[in-house]
Amino acid sequence: MAYALTELGALGDAEQNARQAIDRVPEARRDRLRVLLAEILARQGRTPDAMQLLNELVTRDATNTLALLSLGNLYNRLGNAQRAAEYFEKVLSVDPDNDDATRYLLQAYLT
């Protein structure tokens, strides 16, 4: 539901739904929802909150490619292509076949 609400632009409702889902789903599925929550926060203009959440995920699991990709995208949106590229390279060190990271890395280099 949070995904759909995000796409509809109902970010406040999406945030609330994501937070509720995080509390209800098994631990193994929570990190994916936390990345979604961080993306919602960033779209709301709450970049520091989004960064903090994503950094917490990466601190717990340095191989969390979803969180690493999101951090890279967030830095790219902030105009820091060099820092973004670092995160995309980290994704590729964990998952060399990650097409998203490859595409985003190329975009960062071209910026």
Short mmCIF file of N, CA, C and O in Angstrom, two decimals:
data_model
loop_
_atom_site.label_atom_id
_atom_site.label_comp_id
_atom_site.label_asym_id
_atom_site.label_seq_id
_atom_site.Cartn_x
_atom_site.Cartn_y
_atom_site.Cartn_z
N MET A 1 0.81 -1.19 0.00
CA MET A 1 0.00 0.00 0.00
C MET A 1 0.86 1.26 0.00
O MET A 1 0.54 2.22 -0.68
N ALA A 2 1.95 1.26 0.77
CA ALA A 2 2.81 2.44 0.83
C ALA A 2 3.39 2.76 -0.54
O ALA A 2 3.53 3.93 -0.89
N TYR A 3 3.70 1.72 -1.32
CA TYR A 3 4.23 1.95 -2.67
C TYR A 3 3.21 2.70 -3.51
O TYR A 3 3.53 3.68 -4.19
N ALA A 4 1.97 2.24 -3.48
CA ALA A 4 0.91 2.87 -4.28
C ALA A 4 0.67 4.31 -3.82
O ALA A 4 0.52 5.21 -4.65
N LEU A 5 0.63 4.52 -2.53
CA LEU A 5 0.41 5.87 -2.01
C LEU A 5 1.55 6.81 -2.41
O LEU A 5 1.32 7.98 -2.72
N THR A 6 2.76 6.27 -2.43
CA THR A 6 3.91 7.08 -2.85
C THR A 6 3.75 7.49 -4.30
O THR A 6 3.96 8.65 -4.66
N GLU A 7 3.37 6.55 -5.14
CA GLU A 7 3.20 6.85 -6.56
C GLU A 7 2.07 7.85 -6.79
O GLU A 7 2.13 8.64 -7.73
N LEU A 8 1.07 7.83 -5.93
CA LEU A 8 -0.04 8.77 -6.05
C LEU A 8 0.30 10.14 -5.48
O LEU A 8 -0.48 11.08 -5.62
N GLY A 9 1.45 10.23 -4.82
CA GLY A 9 1.85 11.50 -4.25
C GLY A 9 1.28 11.77 -2.87
O GLY A 9 1.45 12.86 -2.33
N ALA A 10 0.62 10.78 -2.29
CA ALA A 10 0.06 10.91 -0.94
C ALA A 10 1.15 10.53 0.06
O ALA A 10 1.08 9.49 0.73
N LEU A 11 2.16 11.38 0.17
CA LEU A 11 3.36 11.03 0.92
C LEU A 11 3.13 10.91 2.42
O LEU A 11 3.75 10.06 3.07
N GLY A 12 2.28 11.73 2.98
CA GLY A 12 1.99 11.61 4.40
C GLY A 12 1.35 10.28 4.73
O GLY A 12 1.73 9.60 5.68
N ASP A 13 0.37 9.89 3.91
CA ASP A 13 -0.27 8.59 4.11
C ASP A 13 0.70 7.45 3.83
O ASP A 13 0.68 6.43 4.52
N ALA A 14 1.55 7.63 2.83
CA ALA A 14 2.54 6.60 2.50
C ALA A 14 3.50 6.40 3.66
O ALA A 14 3.84 5.26 4.01
N GLU A 15 3.94 7.51 4.26
CA GLU A 15 4.85 7.40 5.41
C GLU A 15 4.19 6.64 6.56
O GLU A 15 4.78 5.72 7.14
N GLN A 16 2.98 7.02 6.87
CA GLN A 16 2.27 6.36 7.96
C GLN A 16 2.09 4.87 7.67
O GLN A 16 2.32 4.03 8.53
N ASN A 17 1.72 4.55 6.45
CA ASN A 17 1.52 3.15 6.06
C ASN A 17 2.82 2.37 6.14
O ASN A 17 2.85 1.23 6.62
N ALA A 18 3.91 2.96 5.69
CA ALA A 18 5.21 2.28 5.74
C ALA A 18 5.63 2.03 7.18
O ALA A 18 6.11 0.94 7.51
N ARG A 19 5.45 3.02 8.03
CA ARG A 19 5.82 2.84 9.45
C ARG A 19 5.00 1.73 10.10
O ARG A 19 5.54 0.92 10.87
N GLN A 20 3.72 1.67 9.80
CA GLN A 20 2.86 0.61 10.34
C GLN A 20 3.29 -0.76 9.82
O GLN A 20 3.35 -1.73 10.57
N ALA A 21 3.61 -0.82 8.54
CA ALA A 21 4.02 -2.09 7.94
C ALA A 21 5.33 -2.58 8.55
O ALA A 21 5.50 -3.78 8.78
N ILE A 22 6.26 -1.66 8.81
CA ILE A 22 7.54 -2.05 9.41
C ILE A 22 7.31 -2.74 10.75
O ILE A 22 7.99 -3.72 11.09
N ASP A 23 6.34 -2.25 11.50
CA ASP A 23 6.04 -2.85 12.81
C ASP A 23 5.36 -4.21 12.70
O ASP A 23 5.40 -4.99 13.64
N ARG A 24 4.74 -4.48 11.56
CA ARG A 24 3.92 -5.68 11.43
C ARG A 24 4.55 -6.83 10.67
O ARG A 24 4.13 -7.97 10.84
N VAL A 25 5.51 -6.55 9.82
CA VAL A 25 6.06 -7.62 8.99
C VAL A 25 7.22 -8.31 9.69
O VAL A 25 7.82 -7.75 10.61
N PRO A 26 7.55 -9.52 9.25
CA PRO A 26 8.71 -10.21 9.82
C PRO A 26 9.99 -9.40 9.62
O PRO A 26 10.11 -8.65 8.64
N GLU A 27 10.94 -9.55 10.51
CA GLU A 27 12.19 -8.78 10.48
C GLU A 27 12.88 -8.87 9.12
O GLU A 27 13.44 -7.88 8.64
N ALA A 28 12.82 -10.04 8.49
CA ALA A 28 13.50 -10.23 7.21
C ALA A 28 13.00 -9.29 6.11
O ALA A 28 13.72 -9.01 5.16
N ARG A 29 11.79 -8.79 6.24
CA ARG A 29 11.22 -7.92 5.21
C ARG A 29 11.26 -6.44 5.59
O ARG A 29 10.91 -5.58 4.79
N ARG A 30 11.70 -6.14 6.79
CA ARG A 30 11.65 -4.76 7.28
C ARG A 30 12.61 -3.81 6.57
O ARG A 30 12.29 -2.65 6.36
N ASP A 31 13.80 -4.29 6.21
CA ASP A 31 14.77 -3.39 5.60
C ASP A 31 14.27 -2.83 4.27
O ASP A 31 14.48 -1.66 3.96
N ARG A 32 13.59 -3.64 3.49
CA ARG A 32 13.03 -3.16 2.22
C ARG A 32 12.03 -2.04 2.49
O ARG A 32 12.01 -1.02 1.79
N LEU A 33 11.22 -2.20 3.52
CA LEU A 33 10.26 -1.16 3.88
C LEU A 33 10.96 0.08 4.45
O LEU A 33 10.51 1.20 4.23
N ARG A 34 12.05 -0.12 5.16
CA ARG A 34 12.80 1.03 5.68
C ARG A 34 13.41 1.84 4.54
O ARG A 34 13.46 3.07 4.61
N VAL A 35 13.86 1.17 3.49
CA VAL A 35 14.37 1.89 2.32
C VAL A 35 13.24 2.68 1.68
O VAL A 35 13.42 3.85 1.31
N LEU A 36 12.08 2.07 1.56
CA LEU A 36 10.91 2.79 1.01
C LEU A 36 10.59 4.00 1.88
O LEU A 36 10.34 5.09 1.37
N LEU A 37 10.60 3.82 3.19
CA LEU A 37 10.33 4.93 4.10
C LEU A 37 11.35 6.05 3.89
O LEU A 37 10.98 7.23 3.85
N ALA A 38 12.61 5.70 3.73
CA ALA A 38 13.64 6.72 3.48
C ALA A 38 13.36 7.47 2.18
O ALA A 38 13.51 8.69 2.11
N GLU A 39 12.92 6.76 1.16
CA GLU A 39 12.59 7.41 -0.11
C GLU A 39 11.40 8.35 0.04
O GLU A 39 11.38 9.44 -0.53
N ILE A 40 10.44 7.94 0.84
CA ILE A 40 9.27 8.80 1.11
C ILE A 40 9.73 10.06 1.85
O ILE A 40 9.34 11.18 1.50
N LEU A 41 10.57 9.88 2.86
CA LEU A 41 11.07 11.02 3.62
C LEU A 41 11.83 11.99 2.71
O LEU A 41 11.65 13.21 2.81
N ALA A 42 12.65 11.45 1.83
CA ALA A 42 13.40 12.30 0.91
C ALA A 42 12.46 13.08 0.00
O ALA A 42 12.66 14.28 -0.23
N ARG A 43 11.42 12.43 -0.49
CA ARG A 43 10.47 13.12 -1.36
C ARG A 43 9.68 14.19 -0.61
O ARG A 43 9.20 15.13 -1.21
N GLN A 44 9.59 14.04 0.70
CA GLN A 44 8.92 15.05 1.53
C GLN A 44 9.87 16.21 1.86
O GLN A 44 9.47 17.15 2.54
N GLY A 45 11.11 16.12 1.40
CA GLY A 45 12.08 17.16 1.72
C GLY A 45 12.79 16.94 3.04
O GLY A 45 13.49 17.83 3.52
N ARG A 46 12.63 15.78 3.61
CA ARG A 46 13.25 15.46 4.90
C ARG A 46 14.54 14.66 4.67
O ARG A 46 14.71 13.55 5.16
N THR A 47 15.43 15.26 3.90
CA THR A 47 16.66 14.59 3.49
C THR A 47 17.50 14.11 4.67
O THR A 47 17.98 12.97 4.65
N PRO A 48 17.71 14.92 5.72
CA PRO A 48 18.52 14.41 6.85
C PRO A 48 17.92 13.15 7.48
O PRO A 48 18.66 12.23 7.84
N ASP A 49 16.60 13.10 7.61
CA ASP A 49 15.96 11.91 8.18
C ASP A 49 16.15 10.70 7.27
O ASP A 49 16.41 9.59 7.74
N ALA A 50 16.02 10.92 5.96
CA ALA A 50 16.22 9.84 5.00
C ALA A 50 17.65 9.32 5.06
O ALA A 50 17.89 8.11 5.09
N MET A 51 18.62 10.25 5.09
CA MET A 51 20.03 9.87 5.16
C MET A 51 20.33 9.07 6.42
O MET A 51 21.04 8.06 6.37
N GLN A 52 19.79 9.53 7.53
CA GLN A 52 20.03 8.83 8.80
C GLN A 52 19.50 7.41 8.74
O GLN A 52 20.19 6.46 9.13
N LEU A 53 18.30 7.23 8.24
CA LEU A 53 17.70 5.90 8.16
C LEU A 53 18.52 4.99 7.24
O LEU A 53 18.82 3.85 7.59
N LEU A 54 18.91 5.49 6.08
CA LEU A 54 19.69 4.69 5.15
C LEU A 54 21.07 4.36 5.72
O LEU A 54 21.56 3.22 5.56
N ASN A 55 21.69 5.31 6.38
CA ASN A 55 23.00 5.05 6.99
C ASN A 55 22.90 4.01 8.09
O ASN A 55 23.81 3.19 8.26
N GLU A 56 21.81 4.02 8.84
CA GLU A 56 21.60 2.99 9.87
C GLU A 56 21.51 1.61 9.22
O GLU A 56 22.07 0.64 9.74
N LEU A 57 20.81 1.53 8.10
CA LEU A 57 20.68 0.24 7.41
C LEU A 57 22.04 -0.25 6.91
O LEU A 57 22.38 -1.43 7.06
N VAL A 58 22.85 0.65 6.34
CA VAL A 58 24.15 0.27 5.82
C VAL A 58 25.12 -0.06 6.95
O VAL A 58 25.97 -0.94 6.81
N THR A 59 24.97 0.61 8.08
CA THR A 59 25.82 0.30 9.24
C THR A 59 25.55 -1.11 9.73
O THR A 59 26.47 -1.84 10.07
N ARG A 60 24.27 -1.49 9.75
CA ARG A 60 23.90 -2.85 10.17
C ARG A 60 24.30 -3.89 9.15
O ARG A 60 24.64 -5.03 9.51
N ASP A 61 24.20 -3.55 7.86
CA ASP A 61 24.51 -4.50 6.80
C ASP A 61 25.13 -3.75 5.63
O ASP A 61 24.41 -3.16 4.82
N ALA A 62 26.44 -3.79 5.54
CA ALA A 62 27.16 -3.06 4.51
C ALA A 62 26.90 -3.60 3.11
O ALA A 62 27.31 -2.98 2.13
N THR A 63 26.21 -4.74 3.01
CA THR A 63 25.89 -5.33 1.70
C THR A 63 24.45 -5.07 1.29
O THR A 63 23.98 -5.66 0.31
N ASN A 64 23.76 -4.20 1.99
CA ASN A 64 22.37 -3.89 1.67
C ASN A 64 22.34 -3.02 0.40
O ASN A 64 22.45 -1.80 0.47
N THR A 65 22.20 -3.68 -0.73
CA THR A 65 22.29 -2.97 -2.00
C THR A 65 21.15 -1.98 -2.19
O THR A 65 21.35 -0.94 -2.82
N LEU A 66 19.97 -2.27 -1.67
CA LEU A 66 18.86 -1.32 -1.80
C LEU A 66 19.18 -0.01 -1.07
O LEU A 66 18.96 1.08 -1.61
N ALA A 67 19.70 -0.12 0.13
CA ALA A 67 20.05 1.08 0.90
C ALA A 67 21.21 1.82 0.24
O ALA A 67 21.20 3.05 0.16
N LEU A 68 22.20 1.08 -0.26
CA LEU A 68 23.33 1.71 -0.93
C LEU A 68 22.89 2.45 -2.19
O LEU A 68 23.33 3.57 -2.45
N LEU A 69 22.01 1.81 -2.97
CA LEU A 69 21.48 2.47 -4.17
C LEU A 69 20.71 3.73 -3.81
O LEU A 69 20.86 4.77 -4.47
N SER A 70 19.90 3.64 -2.77
CA SER A 70 19.12 4.81 -2.36
C SER A 70 20.00 5.94 -1.88
O SER A 70 19.74 7.11 -2.18
N LEU A 71 21.06 5.61 -1.14
CA LEU A 71 22.01 6.64 -0.72
C LEU A 71 22.67 7.29 -1.93
O LEU A 71 22.81 8.52 -1.99
N GLY A 72 23.07 6.48 -2.88
CA GLY A 72 23.67 7.01 -4.09
C GLY A 72 22.72 7.94 -4.83
O GLY A 72 23.10 9.04 -5.25
N ASN A 73 21.48 7.51 -4.96
CA ASN A 73 20.49 8.35 -5.65
C ASN A 73 20.23 9.64 -4.88
O ASN A 73 20.05 10.70 -5.49
N LEU A 74 20.21 9.55 -3.58
CA LEU A 74 19.98 10.74 -2.76
C LEU A 74 21.13 11.74 -2.93
O LEU A 74 20.89 12.94 -3.12
N TYR A 75 22.36 11.25 -2.89
CA TYR A 75 23.50 12.14 -3.11
C TYR A 75 23.48 12.73 -4.53
O TYR A 75 23.82 13.89 -4.72
N ASN A 76 23.06 11.94 -5.49
CA ASN A 76 22.96 12.43 -6.86
C ASN A 76 21.95 13.57 -6.96
O ASN A 76 22.22 14.59 -7.59
N ARG A 77 20.81 13.41 -6.30
CA ARG A 77 19.78 14.47 -6.30
C ARG A 77 20.28 15.73 -5.59
O ARG A 77 19.83 16.82 -5.90
N LEU A 78 21.18 15.54 -4.64
CA LEU A 78 21.74 16.69 -3.92
C LEU A 78 22.87 17.35 -4.69
O LEU A 78 23.45 18.33 -4.23
N GLY A 79 23.19 16.79 -5.85
CA GLY A 79 24.23 17.38 -6.68
C GLY A 79 25.64 16.92 -6.36
O GLY A 79 26.61 17.51 -6.83
N ASN A 80 25.76 15.87 -5.56
CA ASN A 80 27.07 15.35 -5.18
C ASN A 80 27.33 14.05 -5.96
O ASN A 80 27.22 12.95 -5.42
N ALA A 81 27.66 14.20 -7.24
CA ALA A 81 27.84 13.04 -8.11
C ALA A 81 29.01 12.16 -7.66
O ALA A 81 28.95 10.94 -7.80
N GLN A 82 30.05 12.76 -7.12
CA GLN A 82 31.21 11.98 -6.68
C GLN A 82 30.82 11.04 -5.54
O GLN A 82 31.15 9.86 -5.54
N ARG A 83 30.11 11.57 -4.56
CA ARG A 83 29.66 10.73 -3.43
C ARG A 83 28.66 9.68 -3.91
O ARG A 83 28.70 8.54 -3.46
N ALA A 84 27.78 10.07 -4.82
CA ALA A 84 26.81 9.12 -5.39
C ALA A 84 27.55 7.96 -6.05
O ALA A 84 27.20 6.78 -5.84
N ALA A 85 28.57 8.28 -6.84
CA ALA A 85 29.34 7.25 -7.53
C ALA A 85 29.98 6.27 -6.55
O ALA A 85 30.02 5.06 -6.81
N GLU A 86 30.43 6.77 -5.41
CA GLU A 86 31.02 5.89 -4.39
C GLU A 86 30.02 4.84 -3.94
O GLU A 86 30.38 3.67 -3.76
N TYR A 87 28.78 5.25 -3.73
CA TYR A 87 27.76 4.29 -3.29
C TYR A 87 27.40 3.31 -4.40
O TYR A 87 27.22 2.11 -4.14
N PHE A 88 27.33 3.77 -5.64
CA PHE A 88 27.03 2.86 -6.75
C PHE A 88 28.17 1.85 -6.94
O PHE A 88 27.92 0.68 -7.22
N GLU A 89 29.40 2.29 -6.71
CA GLU A 89 30.54 1.38 -6.78
C GLU A 89 30.47 0.34 -5.66
O GLU A 89 30.84 -0.83 -5.88
N LYS A 90 30.01 0.73 -4.49
CA LYS A 90 29.85 -0.23 -3.39
C LYS A 90 28.82 -1.28 -3.76
O LYS A 90 29.01 -2.47 -3.46
N VAL A 91 27.73 -0.86 -4.39
CA VAL A 91 26.72 -1.84 -4.83
C VAL A 91 27.36 -2.82 -5.79
O VAL A 91 27.18 -4.04 -5.66
N LEU A 92 28.13 -2.32 -6.75
CA LEU A 92 28.74 -3.19 -7.75
C LEU A 92 29.81 -4.11 -7.15
O LEU A 92 30.05 -5.20 -7.66
N SER A 93 30.41 -3.70 -6.03
CA SER A 93 31.38 -4.59 -5.37
C SER A 93 30.67 -5.77 -4.72
O SER A 93 31.25 -6.85 -4.59
N VAL A 94 29.42 -5.57 -4.33
CA VAL A 94 28.61 -6.63 -3.72
C VAL A 94 27.89 -7.44 -4.80
O VAL A 94 27.80 -8.66 -4.72
N ASP A 95 27.38 -6.73 -5.79
CA ASP A 95 26.57 -7.34 -6.86
C ASP A 95 27.03 -6.79 -8.21
O ASP A 95 26.46 -5.82 -8.71
N PRO A 96 28.08 -7.39 -8.78
CA PRO A 96 28.66 -6.85 -10.02
C PRO A 96 27.68 -6.81 -11.20
O PRO A 96 27.93 -6.07 -12.16
N ASP A 97 26.62 -7.56 -11.15
CA ASP A 97 25.66 -7.60 -12.25
C ASP A 97 24.46 -6.68 -12.03
O ASP A 97 23.47 -6.78 -12.74
N ASN A 98 24.54 -5.79 -11.06
CA ASN A 98 23.41 -4.92 -10.75
C ASN A 98 23.28 -3.84 -11.83
O ASN A 98 24.08 -2.91 -11.90
N ASP A 99 22.28 -4.01 -12.68
CA ASP A 99 22.08 -3.10 -13.81
C ASP A 99 21.76 -1.68 -13.35
O ASP A 99 22.21 -0.72 -13.98
N ASP A 100 20.98 -1.55 -12.29
CA ASP A 100 20.63 -0.21 -11.80
C ASP A 100 21.88 0.54 -11.36
O ASP A 100 22.08 1.70 -11.72
N ALA A 101 22.73 -0.12 -10.60
CA ALA A 101 23.95 0.52 -10.11
C ALA A 101 24.86 0.91 -11.27
O ALA A 101 25.45 1.99 -11.28
N THR A 102 24.94 0.05 -12.27
CA THR A 102 25.77 0.35 -13.44
C THR A 102 25.24 1.58 -14.16
O THR A 102 26.00 2.50 -14.50
N ARG A 103 23.94 1.62 -14.38
CA ARG A 103 23.32 2.76 -15.08
C ARG A 103 23.49 4.04 -14.27
O ARG A 103 23.88 5.08 -14.81
N TYR A 104 23.23 3.98 -12.98
CA TYR A 104 23.34 5.17 -12.14
C TYR A 104 24.79 5.65 -12.04
O TYR A 104 25.05 6.84 -12.00
N LEU A 105 25.74 4.69 -12.01
CA LEU A 105 27.15 5.06 -11.95
C LEU A 105 27.55 5.81 -13.21
O LEU A 105 28.23 6.84 -13.15
N LEU A 106 27.12 5.32 -14.35
CA LEU A 106 27.43 6.01 -15.61
C LEU A 106 26.84 7.41 -15.62
O LEU A 106 27.49 8.38 -16.04
N GLN A 107 25.61 7.54 -15.12
CA GLN A 107 24.98 8.86 -15.06
C GLN A 107 25.76 9.78 -14.13
O GLN A 107 25.94 10.97 -14.43
N ALA A 108 26.22 9.25 -13.01
CA ALA A 108 26.99 10.07 -12.06
C ALA A 108 28.29 10.54 -12.69
O ALA A 108 28.70 11.68 -12.51
N TYR A 109 28.96 9.65 -13.44
CA TYR A 109 30.20 10.03 -14.09
C TYR A 109 29.99 11.09 -15.16
O TYR A 109 30.87 11.90 -15.42
N LEU A 110 28.82 11.08 -15.77
CA LEU A 110 28.53 12.04 -16.83
C LEU A 110 28.05 13.39 -16.29
O LEU A 110 27.94 14.34 -17.04
N THR A 111 27.80 13.45 -14.99
CA THR A 111 27.32 14.68 -14.39
C THR A 111 28.45 15.64 -14.10
O THR A 111 29.52 15.31 -13.80
#
